[in-house]
Tab-separated table of C-alpha atoms in Angstrom:
chain	number	residue	atom	x	y	z
G	84	MET	CA	0.075	-0.014	-0.052
G	85	ILE	CA	2.747	2.703	0.925
G	86	PHE	CA	5.425	1.522	-2.303
G	87	GLN	CA	1.411	2.169	-4.282
G	88	ARG	CA	1.247	5.550	-2.826
G	89	ILE	CA	4.831	6.631	-3.265
G	90	LYS	CA	4.489	5.211	-6.829
G	91	ASP	CA	1.219	7.170	-7.475
G	92	TRP	CA	2.714	10.579	-5.742
G	93	LEU	CA	6.427	10.215	-8.244
G	94	ARG	CA	4.113	9.441	-10.792
G	95	GLY	CA	2.229	13.018	-10.413
G	96	THR	CA	-1.461	11.002	-9.886
G	97	ALA	CA	-1.510	11.281	-6.650
G	98	PRO	CA	-1.017	13.152	-3.156
G	99	LEU	CA	1.772	11.769	-0.979
G	100	LEU	CA	-0.133	12.874	2.387
G	101	GLY	CA	-3.876	12.838	1.330
G	102	GLY	CA	-5.436	16.046	-0.352
G	103	VAL	CA	-6.967	15.450	-3.627
G	104	GLY	CA	-5.554	12.848	-6.300
G	105	ARG	CA	-5.079	14.107	-9.670
G	106	SER	CA	-6.558	12.317	-12.904
G	107	SER	CA	-4.504	9.954	-14.654
G	108	LYS	CA	-3.881	12.265	-17.887
G	109	TRP	CA	-2.471	14.973	-15.806
G	110	PRO	CA	0.939	14.078	-16.216
G	111	ALA	CA	0.987	13.978	-19.989
G	112	VAL	CA	-1.054	17.276	-19.881
G	113	ARG	CA	1.519	18.608	-17.534
G	114	LYS	CA	4.418	17.822	-20.099
G	115	VAL	CA	2.329	19.091	-23.284
G	116	PHE	CA	1.631	22.251	-22.029
G	117	LEU	CA	5.186	22.681	-20.258
G	118	ALA	CA	6.563	22.147	-23.671
G	119	GLY	CA	4.405	24.800	-25.059
G	120	HIS	CA	4.646	27.327	-22.190
G	121	PRO	CA	8.440	26.555	-21.550
G	122	ASN	CA	8.548	30.142	-19.224
G	123	CYS	CA	7.928	31.582	-16.256
G	124	GLU	CA	4.857	33.521	-16.862
G	125	VAL	CA	5.715	35.946	-14.391
G	126	CYS	CA	9.841	36.432	-14.402
G	127	GLY	CA	11.022	34.546	-18.221
G	128	GLY	CA	12.758	32.249	-16.148
G	129	ASN	CA	13.524	28.665	-17.331
G	130	GLY	CA	13.321	25.645	-14.751
G	131	THR	CA	16.280	23.680	-13.898
G	132	PHE	CA	16.900	20.249	-12.631
G	133	LEU	CA	17.212	21.243	-9.241
G	134	LYS	CA	14.259	24.195	-9.662
G	135	PRO	CA	11.329	22.978	-11.918
G	136	LEU	CA	8.901	24.951	-13.304
G	137	ASN	CA	5.598	24.310	-11.519
G	138	ILE	CA	2.113	24.848	-13.679
G	139	HIS	CA	-0.901	26.500	-11.530
G	140	HIS	CA	-4.381	25.739	-11.661
G	141	CYS	CA	-5.935	29.035	-12.246
G	142	VAL	CA	-8.965	27.999	-10.424
G	143	PRO	CA	-7.879	24.965	-7.812
G	144	TYR	CA	-8.662	21.564	-9.330
G	145	HIS	CA	-9.845	20.650	-5.180
G	146	ILE	CA	-12.521	23.342	-6.207
G	147	SER	CA	-13.374	22.577	-9.699
G	148	PRO	CA	-12.042	19.226	-11.200
G	149	GLU	CA	-13.472	19.483	-14.377
G	150	LEU	CA	-11.215	22.220	-14.923
G	151	GLU	CA	-8.027	20.212	-14.084
G	152	LEU	CA	-7.004	19.427	-17.847
G	153	LEU	CA	-7.972	22.131	-19.486
G	154	SER	CA	-4.794	24.354	-20.912
G	155	GLU	CA	-7.045	27.801	-20.454
G	156	ASN	CA	-6.837	26.899	-16.498
G	157	LEU	CA	-2.961	26.343	-16.427
G	158	LEU	CA	0.234	28.646	-15.670
G	159	THR	CA	3.421	28.119	-15.920
G	160	VAL	CA	5.399	29.746	-13.409
G	161	CYS	CA	8.655	28.847	-11.266
G	162	ARG	CA	8.052	28.115	-7.207
G	163	GLU	CA	8.623	31.702	-6.228
G	164	HIS	CA	6.244	32.983	-8.417
G	165	HIS	CA	3.516	30.525	-8.036
G	166	PHE	CA	4.234	31.305	-3.999
G	167	PHE	CA	4.104	35.209	-4.860
G	168	VAL	CA	1.721	35.880	-7.499
G	169	CYS	CA	-0.940	32.598	-7.598
G	170	HIS	CA	-1.134	32.445	-3.861
G	171	LEU	CA	-0.640	35.354	-2.357
G	172	ASN	CA	1.946	34.488	0.251
G	173	SER	CA	-0.173	31.438	1.432
G	174	TRP	CA	-0.427	27.676	0.096
G	175	LYS	CA	-3.807	27.735	1.674
G	176	SER	CA	-5.002	30.660	-0.490
G	177	TRP	CA	-5.540	31.445	-4.568
G	178	ASN	CA	-5.202	34.362	-6.514
G	179	GLU	CA	-8.638	34.426	-9.100
G	180	LYS	CA	-6.237	37.321	-10.823
G	181	ALA	CA	-3.207	35.331	-11.014
G	182	ARG	CA	-2.923	35.129	-14.796
G	183	GLU	CA	-3.753	38.442	-15.248
G	184	ASP	CA	-1.053	39.172	-12.245
G	185	ALA	CA	1.233	37.366	-13.511
G	186	LYS	CA	0.825	39.729	-17.372
G	187	LEU	CA	1.184	42.559	-15.171
G	188	TRP	CA	4.424	41.732	-13.047
G	189	ARG	CA	6.232	40.399	-16.269
G	190	ASP	CA	5.343	43.551	-17.719
G	191	LYS	CA	7.032	45.665	-14.819
G	192	ILE	CA	9.902	43.146	-15.203
G	193	ILE	CA	10.906	43.929	-19.218
G	194	ASN	CA	10.119	47.555	-18.730
G	195	ARG	CA	12.123	48.445	-15.534
G	196	PRO	CA	14.000	50.682	-15.252
């Protein structure tokens, strides 16, 4: 049982310590989305092996599971901006305007003096 949970967690289809399980299609959807959106939407950075990019669900999948696999609901962000822009510095929260705020911050970064 514990080995199966760890295997599912490594595949990205189940949380390790509870929570809402993901669709078995999630790893493939994530891979395709990341290939098309390979940079953080806030800072433009790309991921590394030790700091991979995150895919944020604009509407969390535990609130609307039917949106989990839709690319319109996904946003590529680095870990730092996932926490700051998408979750407003609290993993218990989520930003309903994450996509708009990511664009706003991206524009500020590009146009900084």
